[in-house]
CSV table of C-alpha atoms in Angstrom, one decimal:
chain,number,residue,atom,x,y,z
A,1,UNK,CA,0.0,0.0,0.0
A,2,UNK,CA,1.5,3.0,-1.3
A,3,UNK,CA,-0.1,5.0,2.1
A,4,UNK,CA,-2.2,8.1,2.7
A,5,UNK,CA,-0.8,10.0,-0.2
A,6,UNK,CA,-1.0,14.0,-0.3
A,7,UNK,CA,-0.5,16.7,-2.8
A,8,UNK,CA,0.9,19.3,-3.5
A,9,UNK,CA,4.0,19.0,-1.1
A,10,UNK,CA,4.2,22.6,-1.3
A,11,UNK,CA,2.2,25.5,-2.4
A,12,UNK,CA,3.3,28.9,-2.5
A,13,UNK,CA,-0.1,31.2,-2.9
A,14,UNK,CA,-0.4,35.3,-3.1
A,15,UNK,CA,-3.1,36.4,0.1
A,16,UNK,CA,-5.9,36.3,-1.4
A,17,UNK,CA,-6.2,33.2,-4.0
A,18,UNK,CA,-8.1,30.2,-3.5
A,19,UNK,CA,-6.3,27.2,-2.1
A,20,UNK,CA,-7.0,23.9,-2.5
A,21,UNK,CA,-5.4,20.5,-0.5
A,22,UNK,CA,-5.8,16.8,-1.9
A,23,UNK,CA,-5.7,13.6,-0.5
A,24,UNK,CA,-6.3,9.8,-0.7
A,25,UNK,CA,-6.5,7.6,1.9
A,26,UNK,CA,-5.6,4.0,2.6
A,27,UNK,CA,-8.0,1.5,1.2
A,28,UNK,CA,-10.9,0.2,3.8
A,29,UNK,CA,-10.0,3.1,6.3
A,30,UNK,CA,-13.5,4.7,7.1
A,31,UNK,CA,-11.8,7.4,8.7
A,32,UNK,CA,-10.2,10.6,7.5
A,33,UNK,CA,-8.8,13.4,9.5
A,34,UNK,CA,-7.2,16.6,8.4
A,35,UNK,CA,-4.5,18.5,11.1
A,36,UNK,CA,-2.9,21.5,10.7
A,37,UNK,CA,1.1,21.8,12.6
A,38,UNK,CA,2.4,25.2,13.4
A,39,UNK,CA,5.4,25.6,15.8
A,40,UNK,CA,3.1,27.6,17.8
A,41,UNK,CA,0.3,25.5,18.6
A,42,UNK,CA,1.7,22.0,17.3
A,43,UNK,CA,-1.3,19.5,15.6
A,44,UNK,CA,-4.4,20.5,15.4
A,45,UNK,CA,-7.5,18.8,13.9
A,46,UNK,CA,-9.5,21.0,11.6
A,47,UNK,CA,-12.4,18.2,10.8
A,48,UNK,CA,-12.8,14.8,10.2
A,49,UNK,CA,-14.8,12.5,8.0
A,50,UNK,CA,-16.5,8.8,8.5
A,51,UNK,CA,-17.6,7.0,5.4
A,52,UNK,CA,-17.7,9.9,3.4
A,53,UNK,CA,-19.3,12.0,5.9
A,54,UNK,CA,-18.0,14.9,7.9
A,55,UNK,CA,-18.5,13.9,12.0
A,56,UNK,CA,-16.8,16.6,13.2
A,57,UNK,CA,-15.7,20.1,12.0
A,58,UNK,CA,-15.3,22.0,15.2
A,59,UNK,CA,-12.2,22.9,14.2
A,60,UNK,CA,-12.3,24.5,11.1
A,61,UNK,CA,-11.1,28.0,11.4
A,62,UNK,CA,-13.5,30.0,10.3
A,63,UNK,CA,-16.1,29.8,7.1
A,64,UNK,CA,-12.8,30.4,4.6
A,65,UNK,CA,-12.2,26.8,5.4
A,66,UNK,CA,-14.2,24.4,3.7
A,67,UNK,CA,-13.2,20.4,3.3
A,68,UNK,CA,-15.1,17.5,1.1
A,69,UNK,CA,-15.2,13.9,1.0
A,70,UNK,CA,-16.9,12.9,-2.7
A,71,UNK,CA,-15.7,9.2,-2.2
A,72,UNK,CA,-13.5,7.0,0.0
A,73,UNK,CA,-10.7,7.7,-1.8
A,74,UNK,CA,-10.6,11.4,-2.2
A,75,UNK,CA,-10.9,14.5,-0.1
A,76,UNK,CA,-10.1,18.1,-0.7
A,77,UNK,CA,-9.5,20.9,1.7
A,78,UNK,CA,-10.1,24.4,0.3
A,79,UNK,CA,-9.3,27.8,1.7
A,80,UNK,CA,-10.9,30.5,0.5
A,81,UNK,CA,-9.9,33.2,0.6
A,82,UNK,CA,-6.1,32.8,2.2
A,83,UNK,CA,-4.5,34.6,4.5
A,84,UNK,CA,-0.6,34.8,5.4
A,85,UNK,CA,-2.0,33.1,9.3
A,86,UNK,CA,-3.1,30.2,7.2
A,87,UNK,CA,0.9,29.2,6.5
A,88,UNK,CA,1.5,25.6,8.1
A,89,UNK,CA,1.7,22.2,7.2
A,90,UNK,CA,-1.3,20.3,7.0
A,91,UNK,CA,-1.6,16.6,7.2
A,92,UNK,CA,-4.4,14.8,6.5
A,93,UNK,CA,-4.5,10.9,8.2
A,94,UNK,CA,-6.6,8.1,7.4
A,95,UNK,CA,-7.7,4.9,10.4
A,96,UNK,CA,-9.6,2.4,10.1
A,97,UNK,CA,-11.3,3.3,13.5
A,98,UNK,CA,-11.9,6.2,15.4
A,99,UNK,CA,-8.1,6.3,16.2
A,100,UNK,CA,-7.7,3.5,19.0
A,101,UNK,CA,-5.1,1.6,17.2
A,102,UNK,CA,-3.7,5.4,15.3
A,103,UNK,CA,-3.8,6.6,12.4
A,104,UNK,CA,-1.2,6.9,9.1
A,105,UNK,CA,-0.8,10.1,8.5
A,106,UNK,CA,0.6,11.3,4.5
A,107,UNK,CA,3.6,13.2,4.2
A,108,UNK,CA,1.9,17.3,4.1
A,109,UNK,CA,1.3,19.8,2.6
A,110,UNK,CA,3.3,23.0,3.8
A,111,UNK,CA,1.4,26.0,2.8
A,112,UNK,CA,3.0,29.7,2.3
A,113,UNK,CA,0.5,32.6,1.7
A,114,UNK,CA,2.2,35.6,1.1
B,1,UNK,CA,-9.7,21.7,30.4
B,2,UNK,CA,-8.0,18.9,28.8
B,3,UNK,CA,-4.7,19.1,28.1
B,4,UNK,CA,-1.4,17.8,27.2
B,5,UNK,CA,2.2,19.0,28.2
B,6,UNK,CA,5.9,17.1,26.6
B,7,UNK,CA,8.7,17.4,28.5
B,8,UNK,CA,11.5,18.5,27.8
B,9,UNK,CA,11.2,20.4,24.6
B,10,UNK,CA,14.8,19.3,23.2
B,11,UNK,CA,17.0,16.6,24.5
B,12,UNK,CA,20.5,16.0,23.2
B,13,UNK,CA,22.1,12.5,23.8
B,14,UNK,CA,25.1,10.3,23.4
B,15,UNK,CA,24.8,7.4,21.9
B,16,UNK,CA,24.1,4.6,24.0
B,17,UNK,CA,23.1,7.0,26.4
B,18,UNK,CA,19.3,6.1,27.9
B,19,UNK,CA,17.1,8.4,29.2
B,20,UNK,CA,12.9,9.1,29.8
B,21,UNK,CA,10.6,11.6,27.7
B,22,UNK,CA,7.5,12.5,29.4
B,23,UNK,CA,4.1,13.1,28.6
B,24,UNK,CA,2.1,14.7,31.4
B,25,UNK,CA,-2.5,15.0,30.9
B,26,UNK,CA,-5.0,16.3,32.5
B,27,UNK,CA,-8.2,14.8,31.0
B,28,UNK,CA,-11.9,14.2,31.9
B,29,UNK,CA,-11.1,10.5,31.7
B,30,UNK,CA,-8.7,8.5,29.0
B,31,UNK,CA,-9.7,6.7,26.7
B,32,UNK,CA,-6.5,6.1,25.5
B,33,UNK,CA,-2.9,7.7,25.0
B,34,UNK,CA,-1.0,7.9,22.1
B,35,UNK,CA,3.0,8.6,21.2
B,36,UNK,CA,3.8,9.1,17.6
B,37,UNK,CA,7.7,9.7,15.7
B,38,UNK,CA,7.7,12.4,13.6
B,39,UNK,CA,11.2,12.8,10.9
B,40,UNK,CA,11.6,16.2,9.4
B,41,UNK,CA,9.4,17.1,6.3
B,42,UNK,CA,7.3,14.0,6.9
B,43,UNK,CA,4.1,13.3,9.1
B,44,UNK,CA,3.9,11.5,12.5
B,45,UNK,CA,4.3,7.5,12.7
B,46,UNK,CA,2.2,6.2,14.9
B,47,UNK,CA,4.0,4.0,17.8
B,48,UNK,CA,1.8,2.5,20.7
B,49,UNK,CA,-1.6,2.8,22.2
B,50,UNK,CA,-1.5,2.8,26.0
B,51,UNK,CA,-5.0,2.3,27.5
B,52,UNK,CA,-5.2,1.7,31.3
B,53,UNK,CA,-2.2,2.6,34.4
B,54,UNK,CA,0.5,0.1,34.4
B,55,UNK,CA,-0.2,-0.6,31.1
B,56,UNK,CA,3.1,-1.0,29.3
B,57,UNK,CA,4.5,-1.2,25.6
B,58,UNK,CA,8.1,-1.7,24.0
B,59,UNK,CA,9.1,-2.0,20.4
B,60,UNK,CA,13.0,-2.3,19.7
B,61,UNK,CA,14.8,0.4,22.3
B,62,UNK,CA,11.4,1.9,22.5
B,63,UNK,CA,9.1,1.3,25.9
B,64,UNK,CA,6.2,3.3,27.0
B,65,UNK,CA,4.6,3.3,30.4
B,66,UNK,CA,1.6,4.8,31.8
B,67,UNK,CA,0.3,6.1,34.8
B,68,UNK,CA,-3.0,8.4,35.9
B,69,UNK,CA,-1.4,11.8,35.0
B,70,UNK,CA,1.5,10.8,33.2
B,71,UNK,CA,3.1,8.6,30.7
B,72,UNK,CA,6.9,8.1,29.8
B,73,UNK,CA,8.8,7.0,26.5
B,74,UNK,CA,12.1,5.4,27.9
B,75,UNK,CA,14.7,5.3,25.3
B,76,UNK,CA,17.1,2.5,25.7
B,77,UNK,CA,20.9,3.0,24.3
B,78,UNK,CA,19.7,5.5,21.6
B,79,UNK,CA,21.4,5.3,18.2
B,80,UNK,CA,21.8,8.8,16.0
B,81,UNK,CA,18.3,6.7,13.9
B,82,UNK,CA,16.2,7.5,16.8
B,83,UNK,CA,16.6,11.3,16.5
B,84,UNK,CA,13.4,12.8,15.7
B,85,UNK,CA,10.6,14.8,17.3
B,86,UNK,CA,8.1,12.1,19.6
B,87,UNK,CA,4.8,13.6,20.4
B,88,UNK,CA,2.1,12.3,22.6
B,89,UNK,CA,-1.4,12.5,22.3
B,90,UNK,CA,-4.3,11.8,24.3
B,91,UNK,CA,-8.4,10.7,23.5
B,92,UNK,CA,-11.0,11.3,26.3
B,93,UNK,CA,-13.5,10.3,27.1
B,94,UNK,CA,-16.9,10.8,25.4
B,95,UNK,CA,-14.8,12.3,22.3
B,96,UNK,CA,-12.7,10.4,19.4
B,97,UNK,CA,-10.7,13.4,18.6
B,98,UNK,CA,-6.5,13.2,19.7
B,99,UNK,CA,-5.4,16.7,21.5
B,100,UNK,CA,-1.4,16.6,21.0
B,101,UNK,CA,1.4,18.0,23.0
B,102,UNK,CA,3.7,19.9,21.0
B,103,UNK,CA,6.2,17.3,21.0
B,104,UNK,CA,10.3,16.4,22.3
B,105,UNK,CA,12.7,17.0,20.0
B,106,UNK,CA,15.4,14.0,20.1
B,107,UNK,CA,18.7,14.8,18.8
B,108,UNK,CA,21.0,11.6,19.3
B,109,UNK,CA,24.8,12.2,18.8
B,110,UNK,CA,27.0,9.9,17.3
């Protein structure tokens, strides 16, 4: 299994445009989570999905963040419009649980707005 | 408030030279706690599961202990392979979601 792949790795954007974050997750995991690292408040989970559907979004930012899930082996996080506080990495993880035996995360996607 | 402190932020060893990290919680009960590797550039590995006190976990120089506030990662005669930044990460009760510390930077000298 080639993992919970992510893309871009990096994306440079002016403040302003529309960003937009891809994943796939493993095969058969039910669960998908999207984090956001930042040296200042480490990982932090924006929202995630079970079976497609989005369970818990609590920690989206703020209505410029928006995430989908059109099938089990896609999902998209989109930030619209960005702003230079929206520079991090974000990492989106896949389980196939709630997280009792962890999750794989992908490799990130380090954002710059600037 | 549930929360999650790593200690201490950086830790430089010699090889061969064995020491504790420590994860410290305050949560409205634990459903279980979590330690993860992260390498530069790349995203956390997951590690063990700890679930109840006394509960205890090892994988190669690795081992992982857990008590009712606190849990430790004991590092056994580290090689410069195991430098890397370890976080842990709790689930409470009632909820699914991890909270993270911000993590222990390894550095492990040849």
């Amino acid at each position: 299994d080639a993992g919970v792949i992510q893309s871009p790795r990096h994306e440079v954007t002016e403040m302003g445009q529309e960003v937009t974050l891809r994943c796939k997750p493993i095969s058969g995991h039910d669960y998908l989570f999207w984090y956001r690292q930042t040296m200042m408040r480490g990982l932090e989970l924006l929202i995630y999905f079970n079976n497609n559907v989005p369970i818990d979004d609590s920690g989206m930012p703020e209505d410029r963040f928006s995430a989908k899930m059109p099938n089990a082996s896609f999902s998209t996080l989109k930030i619209q419009p960005s702003e230079p506080r929206d520079s991090a990495v974000y990492f989106c993880a896949s389980s196939p649980d709630r997280g009792s035996y962890g999750y794989t995360f992908g490799s990130g996607t380090r954002l710059t707005v600037v | 408030e549930d929360q999650v402190t790593q200690s201490p932020e950086a830790l430089r060893l010699q090889e061969g030279e064995s020491s504790s990290l420590n994860c410290s919680y305050t949560v409205s009960g634990l459903r279980g706690l979590f330690w993860y590797r992260q390498d530069p550039g790349k995203g956390p590995e997951f590690l063990f599961t700890l679930y109840s006190a006394g509960e205890e976990k090892e994988k190669e120089r690795l081992k992982a202990t857990l008590t009712k506030k606190e849990s430790f990662l004991h590092i056994t005669a580290p090689k410069p392979e195991d430098s890397a930044t370890y976080l842990c990460a709790v689930q409470a009760s009632g909820t699914y979601k991890y909270l993270f510390g911000t993590g222990t930077r390894l550095k492990v000298l040849a």
